[in-house]
Short mmCIF file of C-alpha atoms in Angstrom, two decimals:
data_model
loop_
_atom_site.label_atom_id
_atom_site.label_comp_id
_atom_site.label_asym_id
_atom_site.label_seq_id
_atom_site.Cartn_x
_atom_site.Cartn_y
_atom_site.Cartn_z
CA MET A 1 19.44 -9.90 11.24
CA LYS A 2 17.32 -6.81 10.53
CA LEU A 3 14.26 -6.50 8.32
CA HIS A 4 13.34 -3.32 6.38
CA ARG A 5 10.00 -2.61 4.69
CA ILE A 6 10.66 -1.31 1.18
CA GLU A 7 7.80 0.41 -0.67
CA THR A 8 8.41 0.33 -4.43
CA GLY A 9 5.27 2.18 -5.60
CA ASN A 10 1.52 1.94 -5.55
CA PHE A 11 -0.89 1.11 -8.36
CA MET A 12 -4.50 0.15 -9.02
CA LEU A 13 -6.09 -3.03 -10.45
CA ASP A 14 -9.59 -4.03 -11.45
CA GLY A 15 -11.39 -5.25 -8.32
CA GLY A 16 -13.29 -7.93 -10.21
CA ALA A 17 -10.08 -9.43 -11.54
CA MET A 18 -8.61 -9.34 -8.01
CA PHE A 19 -11.54 -11.22 -6.51
CA GLY A 20 -12.65 -13.59 -9.31
CA VAL A 21 -16.22 -14.87 -8.89
CA VAL A 22 -16.81 -13.07 -5.55
CA PRO A 23 -19.54 -10.39 -5.98
CA LYS A 24 -18.46 -6.78 -5.71
CA ALA A 25 -20.94 -6.20 -2.90
CA LEU A 26 -18.85 -8.55 -0.78
CA TRP A 27 -15.23 -7.69 -1.68
CA GLU A 28 -15.83 -3.91 -1.66
CA ARG A 29 -16.34 -4.06 2.07
CA THR A 30 -12.59 -4.46 2.52
CA ASN A 31 -11.30 -3.16 -0.80
CA PRO A 32 -13.38 -0.17 -1.97
CA ALA A 33 -13.30 0.53 -5.69
CA ASP A 34 -13.09 3.83 -7.60
CA ALA A 35 -15.45 4.88 -10.40
CA TYR A 36 -13.54 2.60 -12.79
CA ASN A 37 -13.91 -0.44 -10.50
CA ARG A 38 -10.19 -0.32 -9.53
CA ILE A 39 -8.86 -0.97 -6.05
CA LYS A 40 -5.71 0.41 -4.46
CA MET A 41 -2.67 -1.88 -4.47
CA ALA A 42 0.77 -1.68 -2.89
CA ALA A 43 4.03 -3.16 -4.21
CA ARG A 44 5.76 -3.72 -0.86
CA SER A 45 9.11 -5.51 -0.82
CA LEU A 46 11.11 -6.73 2.12
CA LEU A 47 14.89 -6.24 2.64
CA ILE A 48 16.74 -8.68 4.82
CA GLU A 49 19.97 -7.38 6.32
CA ASP A 50 21.89 -10.40 7.56
CA GLY A 51 25.61 -9.89 8.15
CA ASP A 52 27.23 -9.00 4.87
CA ARG A 53 24.18 -10.05 2.93
CA LEU A 54 21.35 -7.85 1.76
CA VAL A 55 18.47 -9.84 0.29
CA LEU A 56 15.66 -7.97 -1.44
CA ILE A 57 12.41 -9.90 -1.82
CA ASP A 58 10.60 -8.79 -5.03
CA THR A 59 11.21 -5.47 -6.77
CA GLY A 60 7.86 -3.99 -7.83
CA MET A 61 7.06 -2.92 -11.40
CA GLY A 62 10.15 -0.84 -12.06
CA ASN A 63 10.11 2.26 -14.24
CA LYS A 64 11.25 1.19 -17.70
CA GLN A 65 7.86 0.56 -19.31
CA SER A 66 5.99 3.10 -21.42
CA ASP A 67 3.64 5.76 -20.13
CA LYS A 68 0.81 3.82 -21.80
CA PHE A 69 1.75 0.72 -19.85
CA TYR A 70 1.77 2.50 -16.53
CA GLY A 71 -1.39 4.37 -17.45
CA ASN A 72 -3.23 1.06 -17.40
CA TYR A 73 -2.34 0.69 -13.70
CA ALA A 74 -3.06 4.20 -12.47
CA LEU A 75 0.14 4.70 -10.40
CA TRP A 76 -0.42 6.75 -7.26
CA GLY A 77 1.53 7.98 -4.27
CA ASP A 78 5.16 8.98 -3.77
CA TYR A 79 6.83 5.64 -3.02
CA ALA A 80 9.77 4.43 -5.15
CA LEU A 81 12.35 1.67 -4.75
CA ASP A 82 15.43 3.90 -4.68
CA SER A 83 14.02 6.36 -2.14
CA SER A 84 12.88 3.51 0.11
CA LEU A 85 16.28 1.86 -0.05
CA LYS A 86 17.88 5.22 0.79
CA LYS A 87 15.55 5.67 3.75
CA ALA A 88 16.78 2.29 5.04
CA GLY A 89 20.38 3.42 4.57
CA PHE A 90 21.19 1.53 1.37
CA HIS A 91 21.66 1.84 -2.39
CA ARG A 92 20.64 -0.70 -5.02
CA ASP A 93 24.35 -1.48 -5.60
CA ASP A 94 24.51 -2.77 -1.99
CA ILE A 95 21.99 -5.50 -2.70
CA THR A 96 23.66 -8.94 -2.76
CA ASP A 97 20.62 -11.06 -3.59
CA VAL A 98 17.28 -10.41 -5.33
CA PHE A 99 14.72 -13.10 -4.46
CA LEU A 100 11.74 -13.21 -6.80
CA THR A 101 8.64 -14.90 -5.48
CA HIS A 102 7.47 -15.28 -9.07
CA LEU A 103 8.03 -13.49 -12.39
CA HIS A 104 4.83 -11.56 -12.92
CA PHE A 105 5.72 -7.98 -13.94
CA ASP A 106 4.53 -6.36 -10.65
CA HIS A 107 6.94 -8.57 -8.72
CA CYS A 108 10.05 -8.53 -10.94
CA GLY A 109 9.76 -5.49 -13.25
CA GLY A 110 12.22 -3.54 -11.09
CA ALA A 111 14.86 -6.21 -11.49
CA ILE A 112 15.81 -4.92 -14.98
CA GLN A 113 16.49 -1.39 -16.25
CA TYR A 114 17.77 0.40 -19.31
CA SER A 115 21.43 1.34 -19.27
CA ALA A 116 22.58 4.81 -20.34
CA SER A 117 23.14 3.33 -23.84
CA GLY A 118 19.65 1.90 -23.97
CA VAL A 119 20.50 -1.75 -23.27
CA LEU A 120 18.44 -3.81 -20.85
CA GLU A 121 20.52 -4.82 -17.87
CA PRO A 122 20.05 -5.94 -14.24
CA ALA A 123 19.13 -3.04 -11.97
CA PHE A 124 21.17 -4.61 -9.18
CA LYS A 125 24.64 -5.09 -10.71
CA ASN A 126 26.16 -6.80 -7.65
CA ALA A 127 23.31 -9.16 -6.87
CA ASP A 128 22.54 -12.77 -7.48
CA PHE A 129 18.93 -13.30 -8.68
CA TRP A 130 16.92 -16.19 -7.37
CA SER A 131 13.98 -17.96 -8.99
CA HIS A 132 12.61 -21.52 -8.96
CA GLN A 133 13.70 -23.70 -11.88
CA ASN A 134 10.16 -24.96 -12.56
CA HIS A 135 8.72 -21.47 -12.41
CA TRP A 136 11.47 -20.06 -14.66
CA GLU A 137 10.69 -22.63 -17.37
CA TRP A 138 6.99 -21.89 -16.92
CA ALA A 139 7.60 -18.16 -17.36
CA ILE A 140 9.84 -18.30 -20.44
CA ASN A 141 7.28 -20.52 -22.18
CA PRO A 142 4.11 -18.74 -20.95
CA ASN A 143 0.60 -20.03 -21.35
CA SER A 144 -1.99 -17.80 -23.00
CA ARG A 145 -3.54 -16.91 -19.65
CA GLU A 146 -0.34 -15.54 -18.12
CA LYS A 147 1.48 -14.25 -21.17
CA ALA A 148 0.62 -10.66 -20.45
CA SER A 149 2.15 -10.97 -16.98
CA PHE A 150 5.42 -12.59 -18.03
CA LEU A 151 7.27 -9.85 -19.96
CA SER A 152 10.35 -11.04 -21.71
CA GLU A 153 12.16 -7.73 -21.04
CA ASN A 154 11.81 -8.40 -17.32
CA ILE A 155 13.01 -12.00 -17.43
CA LEU A 156 15.48 -12.91 -20.18
CA PRO A 157 18.10 -10.21 -19.33
CA ILE A 158 18.47 -11.83 -15.87
CA SER A 159 19.60 -15.06 -17.48
CA GLU A 160 21.71 -13.33 -20.11
CA SER A 161 23.58 -11.45 -17.38
CA GLY A 162 24.89 -14.66 -15.80
CA GLN A 163 23.51 -13.52 -12.41
CA LEU A 164 20.58 -16.03 -12.34
CA ASN A 165 20.39 -18.77 -9.74
CA LEU A 166 17.70 -21.42 -9.87
CA LEU A 167 16.37 -23.21 -6.84
CA SER A 168 15.01 -26.74 -7.23
CA GLY A 169 12.80 -29.05 -5.24
CA THR A 170 9.07 -29.64 -5.18
CA GLU A 171 8.34 -30.41 -1.56
CA LYS A 172 5.94 -27.88 0.05
CA GLN A 173 8.69 -26.36 2.18
CA LEU A 174 12.28 -25.91 1.04
CA SER A 175 14.95 -25.57 3.68
CA GLN A 176 18.74 -25.32 3.47
CA THR A 177 18.40 -22.77 0.67
CA GLY A 178 21.47 -20.82 1.72
CA LEU A 179 19.41 -17.68 1.83
CA GLY A 180 18.78 -17.62 5.57
CA PHE A 181 15.10 -18.53 5.36
CA ASN A 182 12.82 -21.41 4.35
CA ILE A 183 10.51 -21.24 1.35
CA LEU A 184 6.88 -22.35 1.05
CA LEU A 185 5.95 -23.41 -2.47
CA MET A 186 2.49 -22.64 -3.84
CA ASP A 187 1.14 -23.69 -7.27
CA GLY A 188 -2.37 -22.28 -7.44
CA HIS A 189 -1.54 -18.75 -8.55
CA THR A 190 1.27 -19.77 -10.84
CA GLU A 191 3.74 -22.67 -10.98
CA LYS A 192 6.04 -22.75 -7.95
CA GLN A 193 5.39 -19.37 -6.37
CA MET A 194 7.88 -19.07 -3.51
CA LEU A 195 6.87 -17.57 -0.17
CA PRO A 196 9.76 -16.80 2.24
CA LEU A 197 9.27 -18.01 5.86
CA ILE A 198 11.54 -15.86 8.01
CA LYS A 199 12.44 -16.21 11.68
CA TYR A 200 12.85 -12.79 13.20
CA GLN A 201 12.84 -11.52 16.78
CA GLY A 202 11.14 -14.68 17.99
CA LYS A 203 8.40 -14.51 15.34
CA SER A 204 7.73 -16.37 12.11
CA ILE A 205 6.95 -14.04 9.23
CA VAL A 206 5.59 -15.22 5.89
CA PHE A 207 5.99 -12.96 2.89
CA ALA A 208 2.47 -13.71 1.54
CA ALA A 209 3.00 -12.45 -2.05
CA ASP A 210 0.01 -13.49 -4.18
CA LEU A 211 -1.34 -16.27 -2.04
CA ILE A 212 -2.86 -13.66 0.33
CA PRO A 213 -2.43 -10.33 -1.54
CA THR A 214 -4.68 -8.30 0.81
CA VAL A 215 -6.67 -8.75 3.99
CA GLY A 216 -9.76 -8.95 1.78
CA HIS A 217 -8.44 -12.24 0.39
CA LEU A 218 -8.42 -14.12 3.75
CA PRO A 219 -11.75 -15.88 3.13
CA ILE A 220 -10.97 -19.15 1.35
CA PRO A 221 -13.28 -18.57 -1.71
CA TYR A 222 -11.84 -15.08 -2.33
CA VAL A 223 -9.44 -16.11 -5.06
CA MET A 224 -7.99 -13.85 -7.74
CA GLY A 225 -9.14 -14.20 -11.33
CA TYR A 226 -5.45 -14.24 -12.24
CA ASP A 227 -4.81 -17.60 -10.55
CA THR A 228 -4.08 -20.35 -13.07
CA ARG A 229 -5.40 -23.15 -10.80
CA PRO A 230 -8.08 -21.58 -8.59
CA LEU A 231 -9.22 -24.89 -7.06
CA LEU A 232 -5.67 -25.60 -6.04
CA THR A 233 -5.48 -22.08 -4.51
CA LEU A 234 -8.50 -22.94 -2.38
CA GLU A 235 -6.71 -25.98 -1.00
CA GLU A 236 -3.43 -24.19 -0.51
CA LYS A 237 -5.02 -21.21 1.27
CA SER A 238 -7.00 -23.50 3.59
CA LEU A 239 -3.94 -25.54 4.63
CA PHE A 240 -1.71 -22.47 4.89
CA LEU A 241 -4.09 -20.32 6.96
CA ASN A 242 -4.83 -23.09 9.45
CA ASP A 243 -1.09 -23.71 9.77
CA ALA A 244 -0.54 -19.93 10.19
CA VAL A 245 -2.97 -19.76 13.08
CA GLU A 246 -1.57 -22.90 14.72
CA ASN A 247 1.98 -21.62 14.51
CA ASP A 248 1.24 -17.94 15.17
CA PHE A 249 2.62 -16.71 11.87
CA LEU A 250 2.67 -13.04 10.99
CA LEU A 251 1.82 -12.26 7.36
CA PHE A 252 3.75 -9.54 5.50
CA LEU A 253 1.29 -8.29 2.84
CA GLU A 254 2.87 -7.28 -0.42
CA HIS A 255 -0.18 -5.77 -2.10
CA ASP A 256 -2.43 -4.40 0.67
CA ALA A 257 -2.27 -0.61 0.51
CA GLU A 258 -3.50 -0.23 4.12
CA ASN A 259 -2.25 -3.31 5.99
CA GLU A 260 1.46 -4.11 6.13
CA LEU A 261 1.73 -6.83 8.76
CA ILE A 262 -1.10 -8.89 10.18
CA SER A 263 -1.83 -11.60 12.74
CA LEU A 264 -4.62 -14.14 12.38
CA GLU A 265 -7.18 -15.94 14.48
CA GLN A 266 -9.72 -18.71 14.01
CA ALA A 267 -13.25 -17.21 13.73
CA PRO A 268 -16.62 -18.84 13.27
CA LYS A 269 -16.42 -18.47 9.47
CA GLY A 270 -12.78 -19.40 9.19
CA VAL A 271 -9.42 -17.73 9.62
CA ARG A 272 -9.69 -14.01 9.78
CA LEU A 273 -7.69 -10.89 10.66
CA LYS A 274 -6.81 -10.58 14.34
CA GLU A 275 -4.67 -7.48 14.34
CA SER A 276 -3.00 -5.19 11.81
CA PHE A 277 0.33 -3.53 12.48
CA LEU A 278 2.62 -1.02 10.91
CA PHE A 279 5.74 -3.03 10.26
CA ASP A 280 8.26 -0.55 11.68
CA ASP A 281 6.21 0.08 14.76
CA TYR A 282 5.77 -3.61 15.54
CA PHE A 283 9.45 -4.49 15.38
CA ASN A 284 10.99 -1.23 16.59
CA SER A 285 8.69 -0.20 19.41
#
C-alpha cells in the first residue's frame, strides 16, 4: 500500500460559520481572518494505492459550477485535482473507487463533471462510488439547514450512472468493508459521515473530514455552525480525541490550509496538537 496526498484546490469560508458560538478573538489565534471575516481552507484528498486498486477519498468542489458560485468561496492557490493526480503518477481514469465521506459540495463536487455534449456524468468513468445508505437518503431529501450544501447536480448523476455503491451498518466502526480500511461513523456534522481509519507503515491514520476540519477545531466546544447536531458533535469529538491519543492516531486534515498531518497529546485543557507534519516528509523521509 502507498498513500498520496491529493490537493484539489483551496478556498475561503466565513470564520464565524466555521466556529459557531466561539468568539472570533479565540478562533482567530489559529485561523486568522481576512477583511471579510473569511479563513483559508484546503480541500485535501487522500489517494490509496493498494495493489490494482486506487481509492480516492473525497474530490473537492470540482470545476463545473458558475463563476458566481465559486466567487462566494474566494478560490485561491494553484492546486487542482488533475494536476495533483498527475504529480502522483495517475490520471482520473485510473481511479477504481471514489469514497465520499459525505455529500456536501466541497467533498463531492469533483465527482461529477459536464461531458463535451453538456451532460452531467461521473468524472471518474472507471470508478465505483461509495456512500453510506443512511447518508445518501439524508442527502437526496435534504433538510432546510443543509439544502445549500447538498447540490442535486453533484449527487443524482452518481446514482443514475449505475456506479453507486451504498454501505450499511450503524455501529460506530465499520469493518470488513472490502475497501482495505475501517470506517468511523459520525452523526453530529451530518447523518453518517464516514471517516476512514487506515493502517499504514505501522501507523493508524484517520481521515478527519469535518469532525476535525482544522487544528483550530481541536478544543471540544469549537464546533462548526454547519453541524446539524452540535451537541452530538461535542460528544463524538470528546470520545474520538481521547481514543486518538490513547491509540496514537495520526489525523489527516482535509481542510487545514497549513497543517496536513498531525499527532495529538493530552494537555491540561484537553487534547491538543502535539506535532504537525508535511505528509510526504513524514512517510517518505
